[in-house]
Amino acid sequence: MARPRKPLLSRDRIVDAARALVDTEGLAAVSTRRLAAELGVSGPSLYNHFRTKDQILEAVADSVSAQVDLSMFEPGDGRDWRTALHDWAVSYRDALTRHPHIVPVLAQGPGRRPAGLRLADAMFGAMVDAGWPAAQATSIGALMRYFIMGSALGSFAGGFVDDETAYDPADYPHLGQAHLLAERQELIDERAFETGLTALLDGLAVQFEQVRVLT
């Protein structure tokens, strides 16, 4: 009987394997040798698709950008700019929280990454179409990226230990319940993100009314 053929090596297979490795072990775990072993191929075969490790990480980052929902920015979707920006921010953060170790690569900007550029283009275009001046739409894009990526880089609640003795009221009179934060990490972090996002959008809404008066 013929031996079963190995799946053909492709960019998608390499990116999927690299993303799984980044998710479980972090950026430092990725190397061409390690990926080749994970894929059951020889190291040089990867170079038919990617010349360097950095190119692989760029592709992993772009695969995460591609997970962000952009439907709210499509013509005819019907959501106003504020609702669209809110829903996009939630989807963006969800994608990053599923793959937090790749955030430092994403934080460098989209560069030439296609999905990252489509993301920026869709958001910017929607804000301009809604009536924001181009300069302010650019600032909104930067502001949202700072806020969303910052929220995904670490957990506020997860920064406290689940040990009541670590927060002696004699030393920290207002942290008597801080040891409870760790076990409620996801809820607290999501609530903090939503609180900040609402405040941010409230502020932008005030600015938008001023823009409309001036125009």
PDB file of C-alpha atoms in Angstrom:
ATOM      1  CA  MET A   1       0.000   0.000   0.000  1.00  0.00           C
ATOM      2  CA  ALA A   2       1.133   3.562  -0.706  1.00  0.00           C
ATOM      3  CA  ARG A   3       2.336   5.488   2.296  1.00  0.00           C
ATOM      4  CA  PRO A   4       0.021   8.382   3.279  1.00  0.00           C
ATOM      5  CA  ARG A   5       1.322  11.665   1.943  1.00  0.00           C
ATOM      6  CA  LYS A   6       2.253  14.417   4.356  1.00  0.00           C
ATOM      7  CA  PRO A   7       0.189  17.595   4.020  1.00  0.00           C
ATOM      8  CA  LEU A   8       1.927  20.045   1.721  1.00  0.00           C
ATOM      9  CA  LEU A   9       3.817  22.784   3.480  1.00  0.00           C
ATOM     10  CA  SER A  10       2.210  26.170   2.950  1.00  0.00           C
ATOM     11  CA  ARG A  11       2.350  29.683   4.355  1.00  0.00           C
ATOM     12  CA  ASP A  12      -0.924  29.072   6.182  1.00  0.00           C
ATOM     13  CA  ARG A  13       0.381  25.904   7.854  1.00  0.00           C
ATOM     14  CA  ILE A  14       3.533  27.695   8.963  1.00  0.00           C
ATOM     15  CA  VAL A  15       1.582  30.672  10.303  1.00  0.00           C
ATOM     16  CA  ASP A  16      -0.895  28.450  12.141  1.00  0.00           C
ATOM     17  CA  ALA A  17       1.930  26.503  13.785  1.00  0.00           C
ATOM     18  CA  ALA A  18       3.820  29.663  14.692  1.00  0.00           C
ATOM     19  CA  ARG A  19       0.713  31.284  16.151  1.00  0.00           C
ATOM     20  CA  ALA A  20       0.009  28.224  18.294  1.00  0.00           C
ATOM     21  CA  LEU A  21       3.598  28.289  19.517  1.00  0.00           C
ATOM     22  CA  VAL A  22       3.436  31.999  20.338  1.00  0.00           C
ATOM     23  CA  ASP A  23       0.130  31.505  22.151  1.00  0.00           C
ATOM     24  CA  THR A  24       1.439  28.708  24.360  1.00  0.00           C
ATOM     25  CA  GLU A  25       5.087  29.651  24.891  1.00  0.00           C
ATOM     26  CA  GLY A  26       5.590  33.272  23.806  1.00  0.00           C
ATOM     27  CA  LEU A  27       7.595  35.024  21.119  1.00  0.00           C
ATOM     28  CA  ALA A  28      10.940  33.699  22.295  1.00  0.00           C
ATOM     29  CA  ALA A  29       9.873  30.112  21.558  1.00  0.00           C
ATOM     30  CA  VAL A  30       9.621  30.732  17.826  1.00  0.00           C
ATOM     31  CA  SER A  31      12.557  29.678  15.673  1.00  0.00           C
ATOM     32  CA  THR A  32      12.769  28.153  12.230  1.00  0.00           C
ATOM     33  CA  ARG A  33      14.250  24.993  13.739  1.00  0.00           C
ATOM     34  CA  ARG A  34      11.434  24.665  16.274  1.00  0.00           C
ATOM     35  CA  LEU A  35       8.749  25.330  13.657  1.00  0.00           C
ATOM     36  CA  ALA A  36      10.275  22.797  11.284  1.00  0.00           C
ATOM     37  CA  ALA A  37      10.154  20.207  14.053  1.00  0.00           C
ATOM     38  CA  GLU A  38       6.531  21.057  14.868  1.00  0.00           C
ATOM     39  CA  LEU A  39       5.592  20.712  11.190  1.00  0.00           C
ATOM     40  CA  GLY A  40       7.665  17.580  10.602  1.00  0.00           C
ATOM     41  CA  VAL A  41       9.738  19.127   7.826  1.00  0.00           C
ATOM     42  CA  SER A  42      13.346  20.153   7.296  1.00  0.00           C
ATOM     43  CA  GLY A  43      14.363  23.650   8.348  1.00  0.00           C
ATOM     44  CA  PRO A  44      15.371  24.863   4.870  1.00  0.00           C
ATOM     45  CA  SER A  45      11.911  24.061   3.501  1.00  0.00           C
ATOM     46  CA  LEU A  46      10.501  26.981   5.512  1.00  0.00           C
ATOM     47  CA  TYR A  47      12.656  29.369   3.505  1.00  0.00           C
ATOM     48  CA  ASN A  48      10.569  28.666   0.431  1.00  0.00           C
ATOM     49  CA  HIS A  49       7.821  30.651   2.169  1.00  0.00           C
ATOM     50  CA  PHE A  50       9.559  32.951   4.674  1.00  0.00           C
ATOM     51  CA  ARG A  51      13.133  34.212   4.590  1.00  0.00           C
ATOM     52  CA  THR A  52      13.390  35.067   8.301  1.00  0.00           C
ATOM     53  CA  LYS A  53      11.810  34.454  11.683  1.00  0.00           C
ATOM     54  CA  ASP A  54      10.719  38.108  11.749  1.00  0.00           C
ATOM     55  CA  GLN A  55       8.729  37.581   8.565  1.00  0.00           C
ATOM     56  CA  ILE A  56       6.950  34.665  10.201  1.00  0.00           C
ATOM     57  CA  LEU A  57       6.079  36.757  13.261  1.00  0.00           C
ATOM     58  CA  GLU A  58       4.818  39.541  11.000  1.00  0.00           C
ATOM     59  CA  ALA A  59       2.543  37.032   9.300  1.00  0.00           C
ATOM     60  CA  VAL A  60       1.322  35.737  12.674  1.00  0.00           C
ATOM     61  CA  ALA A  61       0.527  39.295  13.743  1.00  0.00           C
ATOM     62  CA  ASP A  62      -1.390  39.896  10.532  1.00  0.00           C
ATOM     63  CA  SER A  63      -3.372  36.691  11.009  1.00  0.00           C
ATOM     64  CA  VAL A  64      -4.558  38.081  14.343  1.00  0.00           C
ATOM     65  CA  SER A  65      -5.500  41.435  12.765  1.00  0.00           C
ATOM     66  CA  ALA A  66      -7.565  39.458  10.259  1.00  0.00           C
ATOM     67  CA  GLN A  67      -9.701  38.143  13.147  1.00  0.00           C
ATOM     68  CA  VAL A  68     -11.032  41.630  13.930  1.00  0.00           C
ATOM     69  CA  ASP A  69     -14.598  42.223  12.741  1.00  0.00           C
ATOM     70  CA  LEU A  70     -14.835  45.100  10.256  1.00  0.00           C
ATOM     71  CA  SER A  71     -18.455  44.631   9.209  1.00  0.00           C
ATOM     72  CA  MET A  72     -19.580  47.702  11.166  1.00  0.00           C
ATOM     73  CA  PHE A  73     -17.576  49.897   8.797  1.00  0.00           C
ATOM     74  CA  GLU A  74     -19.099  48.512   5.611  1.00  0.00           C
ATOM     75  CA  PRO A  75     -21.389  50.797   3.576  1.00  0.00           C
ATOM     76  CA  GLY A  76     -25.000  50.193   4.466  1.00  0.00           C
ATOM     77  CA  ASP A  77     -24.268  48.527   7.805  1.00  0.00           C
ATOM     78  CA  GLY A  78     -26.391  51.150   9.556  1.00  0.00           C
ATOM     79  CA  ARG A  79     -24.445  51.652  12.778  1.00  0.00           C
ATOM     80  CA  ASP A  80     -23.559  55.238  13.637  1.00  0.00           C
ATOM     81  CA  TRP A  81     -19.876  56.096  14.061  1.00  0.00           C
ATOM     82  CA  ARG A  82     -19.947  55.773  17.860  1.00  0.00           C
ATOM     83  CA  THR A  83     -21.625  52.357  17.876  1.00  0.00           C
ATOM     84  CA  ALA A  84     -19.358  51.160  15.074  1.00  0.00           C
ATOM     85  CA  LEU A  85     -16.261  52.311  16.935  1.00  0.00           C
ATOM     86  CA  HIS A  86     -17.450  50.604  20.121  1.00  0.00           C
ATOM     87  CA  ASP A  87     -18.211  47.292  18.421  1.00  0.00           C
ATOM     88  CA  TRP A  88     -14.924  47.377  16.510  1.00  0.00           C
ATOM     89  CA  ALA A  89     -12.958  48.069  19.698  1.00  0.00           C
ATOM     90  CA  VAL A  90     -14.595  45.132  21.468  1.00  0.00           C
ATOM     91  CA  SER A  91     -13.826  42.793  18.562  1.00  0.00           C
ATOM     92  CA  TYR A  92     -10.258  44.113  18.358  1.00  0.00           C
ATOM     93  CA  ARG A  93      -9.638  43.549  22.051  1.00  0.00           C
ATOM     94  CA  ASP A  94     -11.190  40.068  21.879  1.00  0.00           C
ATOM     95  CA  ALA A  95      -8.739  39.118  19.135  1.00  0.00           C
ATOM     96  CA  LEU A  96      -5.786  40.434  21.118  1.00  0.00           C
ATOM     97  CA  THR A  97      -6.813  38.773  24.366  1.00  0.00           C
ATOM     98  CA  ARG A  98      -6.939  35.429  22.519  1.00  0.00           C
ATOM     99  CA  HIS A  99      -3.357  36.010  21.371  1.00  0.00           C
ATOM    100  CA  PRO A 100      -1.739  38.346  23.933  1.00  0.00           C
ATOM    101  CA  HIS A 101       1.870  37.342  23.267  1.00  0.00           C
ATOM    102  CA  ILE A 102       1.791  38.742  19.730  1.00  0.00           C
ATOM    103  CA  VAL A 103       0.653  42.204  20.900  1.00  0.00           C
ATOM    104  CA  PRO A 104       4.216  43.623  21.075  1.00  0.00           C
ATOM    105  CA  VAL A 105       4.614  42.878  17.366  1.00  0.00           C
ATOM    106  CA  LEU A 106       1.234  44.394  16.538  1.00  0.00           C
ATOM    107  CA  ALA A 107       2.055  47.467  18.627  1.00  0.00           C
ATOM    108  CA  GLN A 108       4.817  48.366  16.180  1.00  0.00           C
ATOM    109  CA  GLY A 109       2.133  49.329  13.655  1.00  0.00           C
ATOM    110  CA  PRO A 110       0.750  47.705  10.517  1.00  0.00           C
ATOM    111  CA  GLY A 111       3.772  48.436   8.322  1.00  0.00           C
ATOM    112  CA  ARG A 112       3.092  46.470   5.136  1.00  0.00           C
ATOM    113  CA  ARG A 113       0.802  43.842   6.683  1.00  0.00           C
ATOM    114  CA  PRO A 114      -2.335  43.533   4.493  1.00  0.00           C
ATOM    115  CA  ALA A 115      -4.907  42.724   7.195  1.00  0.00           C
ATOM    116  CA  GLY A 116      -3.513  45.414   9.492  1.00  0.00           C
ATOM    117  CA  LEU A 117      -3.702  47.970   6.693  1.00  0.00           C
ATOM    118  CA  ARG A 118      -7.273  46.958   5.820  1.00  0.00           C
ATOM    119  CA  LEU A 119      -8.175  47.399   9.480  1.00  0.00           C
ATOM    120  CA  ALA A 120      -6.698  50.902   9.613  1.00  0.00           C
ATOM    121  CA  ASP A 121      -8.185  51.847   6.250  1.00  0.00           C
ATOM    122  CA  ALA A 122     -11.693  50.701   7.202  1.00  0.00           C
ATOM    123  CA  MET A 123     -11.723  52.550  10.511  1.00  0.00           C
ATOM    124  CA  PHE A 124     -10.257  55.766   9.075  1.00  0.00           C
ATOM    125  CA  GLY A 125     -12.603  55.745   6.084  1.00  0.00           C
ATOM    126  CA  ALA A 126     -15.658  55.210   8.276  1.00  0.00           C
ATOM    127  CA  MET A 127     -14.752  58.094  10.554  1.00  0.00           C
ATOM    128  CA  VAL A 128     -14.186  60.469   7.620  1.00  0.00           C
ATOM    129  CA  ASP A 129     -17.451  59.347   6.012  1.00  0.00           C
ATOM    130  CA  ALA A 130     -19.230  60.033   9.321  1.00  0.00           C
ATOM    131  CA  GLY A 131     -18.049  63.640   9.236  1.00  0.00           C
ATOM    132  CA  TRP A 132     -14.774  63.652  11.145  1.00  0.00           C
ATOM    133  CA  PRO A 133     -11.996  65.761   9.577  1.00  0.00           C
ATOM    134  CA  ALA A 134      -9.162  63.589   8.292  1.00  0.00           C
ATOM    135  CA  ALA A 135      -6.655  64.856  10.866  1.00  0.00           C
ATOM    136  CA  GLN A 136      -8.988  64.035  13.749  1.00  0.00           C
ATOM    137  CA  ALA A 137      -9.896  60.671  12.235  1.00  0.00           C
ATOM    138  CA  THR A 138      -6.178  59.873  12.226  1.00  0.00           C
ATOM    139  CA  SER A 139      -5.933  60.871  15.885  1.00  0.00           C
ATOM    140  CA  ILE A 140      -8.927  58.700  16.715  1.00  0.00           C
ATOM    141  CA  GLY A 141      -7.265  55.722  15.049  1.00  0.00           C
ATOM    142  CA  ALA A 142      -4.096  56.271  17.057  1.00  0.00           C
ATOM    143  CA  LEU A 143      -6.013  56.805  20.285  1.00  0.00           C
ATOM    144  CA  MET A 144      -8.066  53.644  19.858  1.00  0.00           C
ATOM    145  CA  ARG A 145      -4.972  51.588  19.077  1.00  0.00           C
ATOM    146  CA  TYR A 146      -3.186  52.883  22.194  1.00  0.00           C
ATOM    147  CA  PHE A 147      -6.197  52.100  24.355  1.00  0.00           C
ATOM    148  CA  ILE A 148      -7.007  48.664  22.939  1.00  0.00           C
ATOM    149  CA  MET A 149      -3.448  47.391  22.800  1.00  0.00           C
ATOM    150  CA  GLY A 150      -2.665  48.767  26.230  1.00  0.00           C
ATOM    151  CA  SER A 151      -5.614  46.871  27.659  1.00  0.00           C
ATOM    152  CA  ALA A 152      -4.375  43.660  26.058  1.00  0.00           C
ATOM    153  CA  LEU A 153      -0.755  43.920  27.207  1.00  0.00           C
ATOM    154  CA  GLY A 154      -1.524  42.920  30.756  1.00  0.00           C
ATOM    155  CA  SER A 155      -4.204  42.347  33.357  1.00  0.00           C
ATOM    156  CA  PHE A 156      -4.822  44.873  36.120  1.00  0.00           C
ATOM    157  CA  ALA A 157      -6.658  42.358  38.281  1.00  0.00           C
ATOM    158  CA  GLY A 158      -4.102  39.663  37.533  1.00  0.00           C
ATOM    159  CA  GLY A 159      -1.397  41.876  38.970  1.00  0.00           C
ATOM    160  CA  PHE A 160      -2.581  41.166  42.511  1.00  0.00           C
ATOM    161  CA  VAL A 161      -1.894  37.912  44.326  1.00  0.00           C
ATOM    162  CA  ASP A 162      -4.523  35.689  45.876  1.00  0.00           C
ATOM    163  CA  ASP A 163      -3.060  36.071  49.370  1.00  0.00           C
ATOM    164  CA  GLU A 164      -4.792  38.191  51.995  1.00  0.00           C
ATOM    165  CA  THR A 165      -1.581  38.562  54.003  1.00  0.00           C
ATOM    166  CA  ALA A 166       0.136  40.383  51.131  1.00  0.00           C
ATOM    167  CA  TYR A 167      -1.984  43.479  51.704  1.00  0.00           C
ATOM    168  CA  ASP A 168      -1.693  44.303  55.375  1.00  0.00           C
ATOM    169  CA  PRO A 169      -4.123  47.167  56.176  1.00  0.00           C
ATOM    170  CA  ALA A 170      -1.416  48.706  58.316  1.00  0.00           C
ATOM    171  CA  ASP A 171       0.636  49.254  55.181  1.00  0.00           C
ATOM    172  CA  TYR A 172      -2.111  49.514  52.558  1.00  0.00           C
ATOM    173  CA  PRO A 173      -5.272  50.778  54.256  1.00  0.00           C
ATOM    174  CA  HIS A 174      -7.314  50.806  51.043  1.00  0.00           C
ATOM    175  CA  LEU A 175      -6.300  47.410  49.657  1.00  0.00           C
ATOM    176  CA  GLY A 176      -8.007  45.143  52.168  1.00  0.00           C
ATOM    177  CA  GLN A 177      -9.929  43.344  49.407  1.00  0.00           C
ATOM    178  CA  ALA A 178      -7.178  43.375  46.784  1.00  0.00           C
ATOM    179  CA  HIS A 179      -6.495  39.657  47.226  1.00  0.00           C
ATOM    180  CA  LEU A 180      -9.947  38.962  45.755  1.00  0.00           C
ATOM    181  CA  LEU A 181      -9.145  40.618  42.440  1.00  0.00           C
ATOM    182  CA  ALA A 182      -7.133  37.748  40.963  1.00  0.00           C
ATOM    183  CA  GLU A 183     -10.013  35.258  41.088  1.00  0.00           C
ATOM    184  CA  ARG A 184     -12.287  37.764  39.287  1.00  0.00           C
ATOM    185  CA  GLN A 185      -9.676  38.783  36.748  1.00  0.00           C
ATOM    186  CA  GLU A 186     -11.678  38.380  33.540  1.00  0.00           C
ATOM    187  CA  LEU A 187     -14.773  40.162  34.872  1.00  0.00           C
ATOM    188  CA  ILE A 188     -12.811  43.059  36.346  1.00  0.00           C
ATOM    189  CA  ASP A 189     -10.643  43.548  33.268  1.00  0.00           C
ATOM    190  CA  GLU A 190     -13.627  43.468  30.914  1.00  0.00           C
ATOM    191  CA  ARG A 191     -15.527  45.926  33.092  1.00  0.00           C
ATOM    192  CA  ALA A 192     -12.514  48.240  33.208  1.00  0.00           C
ATOM    193  CA  PHE A 193     -12.179  48.111  29.428  1.00  0.00           C
ATOM    194  CA  GLU A 194     -15.862  48.907  28.938  1.00  0.00           C
ATOM    195  CA  THR A 195     -15.673  51.757  31.457  1.00  0.00           C
ATOM    196  CA  GLY A 196     -12.698  53.283  29.704  1.00  0.00           C
ATOM    197  CA  LEU A 197     -14.195  52.768  26.249  1.00  0.00           C
ATOM    198  CA  THR A 198     -17.435  54.455  27.265  1.00  0.00           C
ATOM    199  CA  ALA A 199     -15.561  57.425  28.727  1.00  0.00           C
ATOM    200  CA  LEU A 200     -13.434  57.676  25.595  1.00  0.00           C
ATOM    201  CA  LEU A 201     -16.461  57.592  23.298  1.00  0.00           C
ATOM    202  CA  ASP A 202     -18.320  60.117  25.465  1.00  0.00           C
ATOM    203  CA  GLY A 203     -15.400  62.509  25.050  1.00  0.00           C
ATOM    204  CA  LEU A 204     -15.274  61.953  21.300  1.00  0.00           C
ATOM    205  CA  ALA A 205     -19.024  62.585  21.055  1.00  0.00           C
ATOM    206  CA  VAL A 206     -18.524  66.017  22.652  1.00  0.00           C
ATOM    207  CA  GLN A 207     -15.750  66.783  20.182  1.00  0.00           C
ATOM    208  CA  PHE A 208     -17.890  65.606  17.281  1.00  0.00           C
ATOM    209  CA  GLU A 209     -20.656  68.046  18.206  1.00  0.00           C
ATOM    210  CA  GLN A 210     -18.076  70.833  18.167  1.00  0.00           C
ATOM    211  CA  VAL A 211     -16.905  69.699  14.737  1.00  0.00           C
ATOM    212  CA  ARG A 212     -20.450  69.811  13.444  1.00  0.00           C
ATOM    213  CA  VAL A 213     -20.964  73.343  14.747  1.00  0.00           C
ATOM    214  CA  LEU A 214     -17.785  74.543  13.044  1.00  0.00           C
ATOM    215  CA  THR A 215     -18.722  72.946   9.738  1.00  0.00           C
TER     216      THR A 215
END
